[in-house]
Short mmCIF file of C-alpha atoms and ligand atoms in Angstrom, two decimals:
data_model
loop_
_atom_site.label_atom_id
_atom_site.label_comp_id
_atom_site.label_asym_id
_atom_site.label_seq_id
_atom_site.Cartn_x
_atom_site.Cartn_y
_atom_site.Cartn_z
CA MET A 10 10.89 15.80 -6.04
CA SER A 11 11.84 12.12 -5.88
CA ASP A 12 10.29 9.16 -4.06
CA LEU A 13 10.27 10.13 -0.40
CA ARG A 14 8.52 9.52 2.89
CA GLN A 15 8.66 12.43 5.31
CA ARG A 16 7.73 11.89 8.95
CA PHE A 17 6.58 14.90 11.00
CA PHE A 18 5.59 15.68 14.56
CA ILE A 19 3.36 18.47 15.85
CA GLU A 20 5.49 19.82 18.71
CA ASP A 21 4.12 19.37 22.26
CA SER A 22 1.27 17.19 21.07
CA PRO A 23 0.54 13.46 20.65
CA ILE A 24 0.13 13.92 16.89
CA ARG A 25 2.53 12.51 14.34
CA GLY A 26 2.24 12.04 10.62
CA GLU A 27 3.79 11.02 7.34
CA ILE A 28 3.76 12.38 3.82
CA VAL A 29 4.72 10.21 0.85
CA HIS A 30 5.39 10.99 -2.77
CA LEU A 31 6.08 8.31 -5.37
CA GLU A 32 6.91 9.13 -8.96
CA GLU A 33 9.70 6.89 -10.27
CA ALA A 34 8.31 3.80 -8.54
CA LEU A 35 4.82 4.53 -9.90
CA GLN A 36 6.20 5.02 -13.42
CA THR A 37 8.15 1.75 -13.16
CA ILE A 38 4.95 -0.08 -12.16
CA LEU A 39 2.85 1.56 -14.88
CA ALA A 40 5.49 0.79 -17.54
CA LYS A 41 5.25 -2.98 -16.90
CA ARG A 42 1.62 -3.15 -17.90
CA GLU A 43 -0.96 -0.96 -19.55
CA TYR A 44 -3.67 0.15 -17.14
CA MET A 45 -6.75 2.30 -17.75
CA PRO A 46 -6.42 5.76 -16.11
CA ALA A 47 -8.92 5.00 -13.32
CA VAL A 48 -7.07 1.77 -12.48
CA GLN A 49 -3.76 3.69 -12.49
CA SER A 50 -5.30 6.09 -10.03
CA LEU A 51 -6.43 3.26 -7.74
CA LEU A 52 -3.03 1.51 -7.90
CA GLY A 53 -1.26 4.80 -7.14
CA GLU A 54 -3.46 5.40 -4.10
CA MET A 55 -2.94 1.85 -2.86
CA LEU A 56 0.80 2.34 -3.28
CA SER A 57 0.83 5.59 -1.29
CA ALA A 58 -1.40 4.05 1.37
CA THR A 59 0.91 1.05 1.90
CA ALA A 60 3.96 3.32 2.10
CA LEU A 61 2.14 5.38 4.77
CA LEU A 62 0.94 2.34 6.73
CA ALA A 63 4.37 0.68 6.58
CA SER A 64 5.79 3.64 8.48
CA THR A 65 3.38 3.05 11.36
CA LEU A 66 4.72 -0.50 11.91
CA LYS A 67 7.80 -1.27 13.88
CA ILE A 68 8.55 -4.58 12.19
CA GLN A 69 10.99 -6.04 9.71
CA GLY A 70 8.75 -7.34 6.99
CA ARG A 71 6.09 -6.09 4.66
CA ILE A 72 2.60 -4.69 4.61
CA SER A 73 0.26 -5.04 1.69
CA LEU A 74 -3.17 -3.87 0.64
CA GLN A 75 -5.10 -6.30 -1.49
CA ILE A 76 -8.45 -5.79 -3.19
CA GLN A 77 -10.35 -8.88 -4.32
CA ALA A 78 -13.57 -8.82 -6.31
CA THR A 79 -15.65 -11.25 -8.38
CA GLY A 80 -16.52 -9.23 -11.50
CA THR A 81 -14.41 -7.97 -14.40
CA PHE A 82 -12.01 -6.48 -11.87
CA LYS A 83 -10.32 -9.44 -10.20
CA TRP A 84 -7.71 -8.10 -7.85
CA ALA A 85 -5.17 -5.37 -7.12
CA MET A 86 -2.29 -5.35 -4.67
CA ALA A 87 0.28 -2.89 -3.39
CA GLU A 88 3.08 -3.69 -0.98
CA CYS A 89 5.79 -1.87 0.97
CA ASN A 90 8.54 -3.38 3.12
CA HIS A 91 10.71 -1.99 5.93
CA LEU A 92 13.40 -1.02 3.40
CA GLY A 93 10.98 1.33 1.68
CA GLU A 94 10.63 -0.93 -1.37
CA VAL A 95 7.22 -0.78 -3.02
CA ARG A 96 5.43 -2.70 -5.77
CA ALA A 97 1.88 -2.94 -7.09
CA LEU A 98 -0.09 -4.93 -9.63
CA ALA A 99 -3.71 -5.30 -10.77
CA ASP A 100 -5.61 -7.81 -12.86
CA TYR A 101 -8.85 -6.95 -14.61
CA GLU A 102 -10.74 -7.37 -17.87
CA GLU A 103 -11.71 -4.45 -20.06
CA ASP A 104 -14.94 -2.94 -18.79
CA PRO A 105 -16.49 0.24 -20.22
CA ARG A 106 -17.45 1.32 -16.68
CA PHE A 107 -13.76 1.70 -15.78
CA ALA A 108 -13.44 4.27 -18.60
CA GLU A 109 -16.23 6.48 -17.28
CA GLY A 110 -13.79 8.53 -15.23
CA THR A 111 -10.08 8.83 -14.54
CA ASP A 112 -10.47 8.77 -10.78
CA SER A 113 -10.09 5.68 -8.55
CA ARG A 114 -13.71 6.19 -7.43
CA THR A 115 -14.78 5.05 -10.90
CA VAL A 116 -13.23 1.62 -10.31
CA LEU A 117 -14.30 1.33 -6.68
CA ALA A 118 -17.92 2.06 -7.64
CA ALA A 119 -17.86 -0.65 -10.33
CA LEU A 120 -16.43 -3.48 -8.22
CA THR A 121 -18.50 -6.62 -7.58
CA ASN A 122 -18.32 -8.09 -4.05
CA PRO A 123 -15.10 -6.28 -3.24
CA VAL A 124 -13.03 -6.94 -0.13
CA LEU A 125 -9.92 -5.07 0.94
CA PHE A 126 -7.34 -6.92 3.00
CA ILE A 127 -4.54 -5.38 5.03
CA ASN A 128 -1.80 -7.99 5.37
CA ILE A 129 1.10 -7.57 7.75
CA GLU A 130 3.87 -10.12 7.25
CA PRO A 131 6.79 -9.84 9.66
CA GLU A 132 9.95 -11.70 8.67
CA HIS A 133 9.77 -13.37 12.06
CA GLY A 134 6.55 -13.77 13.93
CA GLU A 135 2.89 -14.08 13.26
CA ARG A 136 1.10 -12.73 10.21
CA TYR A 137 -1.89 -10.47 10.59
CA GLN A 138 -4.80 -9.92 8.25
CA GLY A 139 -7.42 -7.22 8.65
CA ILE A 140 -10.54 -6.97 6.50
CA VAL A 141 -11.61 -3.49 5.44
CA PRO A 142 -15.14 -3.03 4.10
CA LEU A 143 -15.01 -1.23 0.75
CA ASP A 144 -18.24 0.68 1.28
CA GLN A 145 -16.96 4.25 1.08
CA PRO A 146 -16.50 6.09 -2.23
CA THR A 147 -12.73 6.50 -1.73
CA LEU A 148 -9.91 4.23 -0.60
CA ALA A 149 -8.84 6.81 1.99
CA GLY A 150 -12.42 6.91 3.33
CA CYS A 151 -12.48 3.11 3.69
CA LEU A 152 -9.17 3.10 5.58
CA ILE A 153 -10.25 5.91 7.92
CA GLN A 154 -13.46 4.04 8.69
CA TYR A 155 -11.46 0.85 9.33
CA TYR A 156 -9.30 2.63 11.91
CA ASP A 157 -12.42 4.15 13.50
CA LEU A 158 -14.29 0.86 13.75
CA SER A 159 -11.38 -1.31 14.82
CA ALA A 160 -10.77 1.05 17.76
CA GLN A 161 -7.15 1.43 16.79
CA ILE A 162 -5.16 4.65 16.98
CA PRO A 163 -7.28 7.52 15.54
CA THR A 164 -5.92 7.95 12.02
CA HIS A 165 -6.71 10.29 9.16
CA ILE A 166 -5.53 9.67 5.59
CA VAL A 167 -5.72 11.57 2.31
CA LEU A 168 -4.56 10.10 -1.02
CA ALA A 169 -4.28 11.41 -4.58
CA THR A 170 -2.77 10.25 -7.86
CA ASN A 171 -2.28 11.96 -11.22
CA SER A 172 -0.74 10.48 -14.36
CA GLN A 173 2.78 11.29 -13.10
CA ARG A 174 2.88 10.68 -9.38
CA THR A 175 0.98 9.68 -6.29
CA GLY A 176 0.92 11.32 -2.89
CA GLY A 177 -0.48 10.55 0.52
CA LEU A 178 -0.67 12.09 3.97
CA LEU A 179 -1.44 10.34 7.25
CA ILE A 180 -1.86 11.80 10.72
CA GLN A 181 -2.30 9.82 13.92
CA LEU A 182 -3.30 10.70 17.44
CA LEU A 183 -0.97 8.61 19.58
CA PRO A 184 -2.12 7.15 22.90
CA ARG A 185 -1.30 9.27 25.94
CA ASN A 186 -1.00 8.45 29.61
CA GLU A 187 -3.31 10.17 32.10
CA GLU A 188 -0.82 12.86 33.02
CA GLU A 189 -0.22 13.79 29.39
CA GLN A 190 -3.94 13.84 28.75
CA GLU A 191 -4.37 16.83 31.04
CA PHE A 192 -2.08 19.03 29.00
CA VAL A 193 -3.51 18.23 25.64
CA ASP A 194 -5.47 20.70 23.58
CA GLU A 195 -8.62 18.62 22.92
CA ASP A 196 -9.50 20.61 19.82
CA LEU A 197 -6.17 19.92 18.16
CA TRP A 198 -7.10 16.57 16.58
CA PRO A 199 -10.48 17.68 15.10
CA ARG A 200 -8.86 20.92 13.94
CA LEU A 201 -5.96 19.15 12.22
CA THR A 202 -8.14 16.51 10.54
CA MET A 203 -10.39 19.29 9.22
CA LEU A 204 -7.38 21.22 7.91
CA THR A 205 -6.03 18.03 6.32
CA GLU A 206 -9.30 17.59 4.42
CA THR A 207 -8.85 21.03 2.82
CA LEU A 208 -5.82 19.78 0.89
CA LYS A 209 -6.69 19.56 -2.81
CA PRO A 210 -5.64 16.42 -4.75
CA GLU A 211 -3.34 18.48 -7.01
CA GLU A 212 -1.67 19.99 -3.94
CA LEU A 213 -1.06 16.56 -2.46
CA THR A 214 0.57 15.27 -5.65
CA ASP A 215 2.43 18.41 -6.76
CA LEU A 216 3.62 20.23 -3.63
CA SER A 217 6.68 19.12 -1.66
CA ALA A 218 6.22 17.75 1.87
CA ASN A 219 7.45 21.08 3.28
CA GLU A 220 4.99 23.08 1.23
CA ILE A 221 2.11 20.81 2.23
CA LEU A 222 2.99 21.08 5.93
CA TYR A 223 3.20 24.86 5.69
CA ARG A 224 -0.04 25.06 3.70
CA LEU A 225 -1.91 22.96 6.31
CA TYR A 226 -0.33 23.43 9.70
CA ASN A 227 1.50 26.78 9.63
CA GLU A 228 -0.07 27.69 12.96
CA GLU A 229 1.56 24.71 14.64
CA GLU A 230 5.17 24.01 15.33
CA VAL A 231 6.11 21.12 13.07
CA ARG A 232 9.28 19.07 13.61
CA LEU A 233 10.78 17.08 10.74
CA PRO A 234 13.29 14.26 11.00
CA GLU A 235 15.19 13.40 7.83
CA ALA A 236 13.07 12.02 4.96
CA GLU A 237 13.38 8.37 3.94
CA GLU A 238 13.82 7.24 0.36
CA LEU A 239 11.29 4.92 -1.24
CA LYS A 240 11.92 2.86 -4.36
CA PHE A 241 10.45 0.18 -6.57
CA GLY A 242 11.52 -3.26 -5.40
CA CYS A 243 10.13 -6.71 -5.89
CA THR A 244 9.95 -9.30 -3.15
CA CYS A 245 9.60 -12.24 -5.52
CA SER A 246 12.15 -15.03 -4.99
CA ARG A 247 12.92 -18.58 -6.05
CA GLU A 248 11.85 -19.67 -2.59
CA ARG A 249 8.41 -18.05 -2.93
CA CYS A 250 7.96 -19.74 -6.33
CA ALA A 251 8.97 -23.10 -4.84
CA ASN A 252 6.38 -22.58 -2.09
CA ALA A 253 3.75 -21.83 -4.73
CA LEU A 254 4.58 -25.14 -6.47
CA ILE A 255 4.35 -27.00 -3.16
CA GLN A 256 0.95 -25.42 -2.62
CA ILE A 257 -0.53 -26.53 -5.94
CA GLY A 258 0.56 -30.10 -5.15
CA VAL A 259 2.60 -32.82 -6.76
CA GLU A 260 -0.12 -33.91 -9.23
CA ALA A 261 -0.50 -30.42 -10.66
CA VAL A 262 3.29 -30.16 -10.93
CA HIS A 263 3.41 -33.44 -12.92
CA GLU A 264 0.72 -32.03 -15.24
CA SER A 265 2.64 -28.75 -15.66
CA LEU A 266 5.82 -30.62 -16.52
CA GLU A 267 4.01 -32.47 -19.33
CA ILE A 268 3.15 -29.10 -20.88
CA GLN A 269 6.37 -27.27 -20.05
CA ASN A 270 9.73 -28.60 -18.92
CA PRO A 271 11.41 -26.80 -17.25
CA ILE A 272 8.44 -25.07 -15.57
CA GLN A 273 8.72 -21.33 -16.15
CA MET A 274 7.29 -18.89 -13.62
CA ASP A 275 7.33 -15.20 -14.50
CA CYS A 276 6.93 -12.53 -11.84
CA GLN A 277 4.31 -10.13 -13.16
CA CYS A 278 5.60 -7.31 -11.00
CA CYS A 279 9.23 -7.23 -12.18
CA ASN A 280 9.27 -9.68 -15.14
CA THR A 281 11.90 -11.93 -13.52
CA ARG A 282 11.66 -15.53 -14.78
CA TYR A 283 12.19 -18.50 -12.45
CA GLU A 284 12.75 -21.95 -13.96
CA PHE A 285 12.33 -25.33 -12.33
CA THR A 286 13.55 -28.46 -14.12
CA ALA A 287 11.57 -31.66 -13.59
CA GLU A 288 14.21 -32.81 -11.15
CA GLU A 289 14.06 -29.55 -9.17
CA ALA A 290 10.25 -29.34 -9.17
CA LEU A 291 9.71 -32.95 -8.11
CA GLY A 292 12.56 -32.71 -5.64
CA LEU A 293 10.37 -30.25 -3.70
CA PHE A 294 8.10 -33.21 -2.95
CA GLY A 295 10.95 -35.62 -2.24
CA GLU A 296 10.37 -37.34 -5.60
CA HIS A 297 13.19 -38.33 -7.90
CA LEU A 298 13.31 -38.86 -11.64
CA SER A 299 13.41 -42.56 -12.41
ZN1 LIG B 30 9.35 -9.86 -9.00
#
């Protein structure tokens, strides 16, 4: 089983869904930096969640989930773009509370003033940011509540990560027109969300998409288009680094150049190094070397 996203439709109903599995991409991310098991679990779930949410958007661009907190755990991010490229990264200090369990709940319960952002960044067009309260014990629970409260499309999500791979499943009840409404089995959505909740974490990570769909919805007719491949990919670029320099301002760039010339900027996600000579860095501000 490789890194895949499988869309599915429940025939003759307004319900569609996605299943994702990420193994190679998760291993690539975990090999770049050493994370405690509970943090690995959280990063894996964030990664699966972004890959699921990306499939619900019809844009060219990327979607990211970003947790920010003020204690020993500073931030975590996971991102997926329309090409199915994913990346994730977290920054935290050692904290014995993170070692109390291996589950992402351990980290979520220990966060100080946490906020979860959903960022949608189309290549062309306006950016969107949603704020998700992190007041449920699980990431999936927080996302479900967010969809409930923001009166968006009813959405149900389950997520799980083990040391090898991460998996996620999302189902959505799509809007219907009045005519369609009449022919819909009203019990279908509550029944399917309840069935989805019976999936055990080890089933979500270890079974193939086909096996999961059979295990959950064998009484329904499920239609599957071809699965899409997902892979690790970084969206860092020289342009994004240049923008970061512009943001910190010309004075800070002068100060950096006194310490380090050329300025070296390393991407923590993929370890790519970007260098800016004094001439290049100051050129961003229209300044020239005398
Ligand atoms: Zn990178």
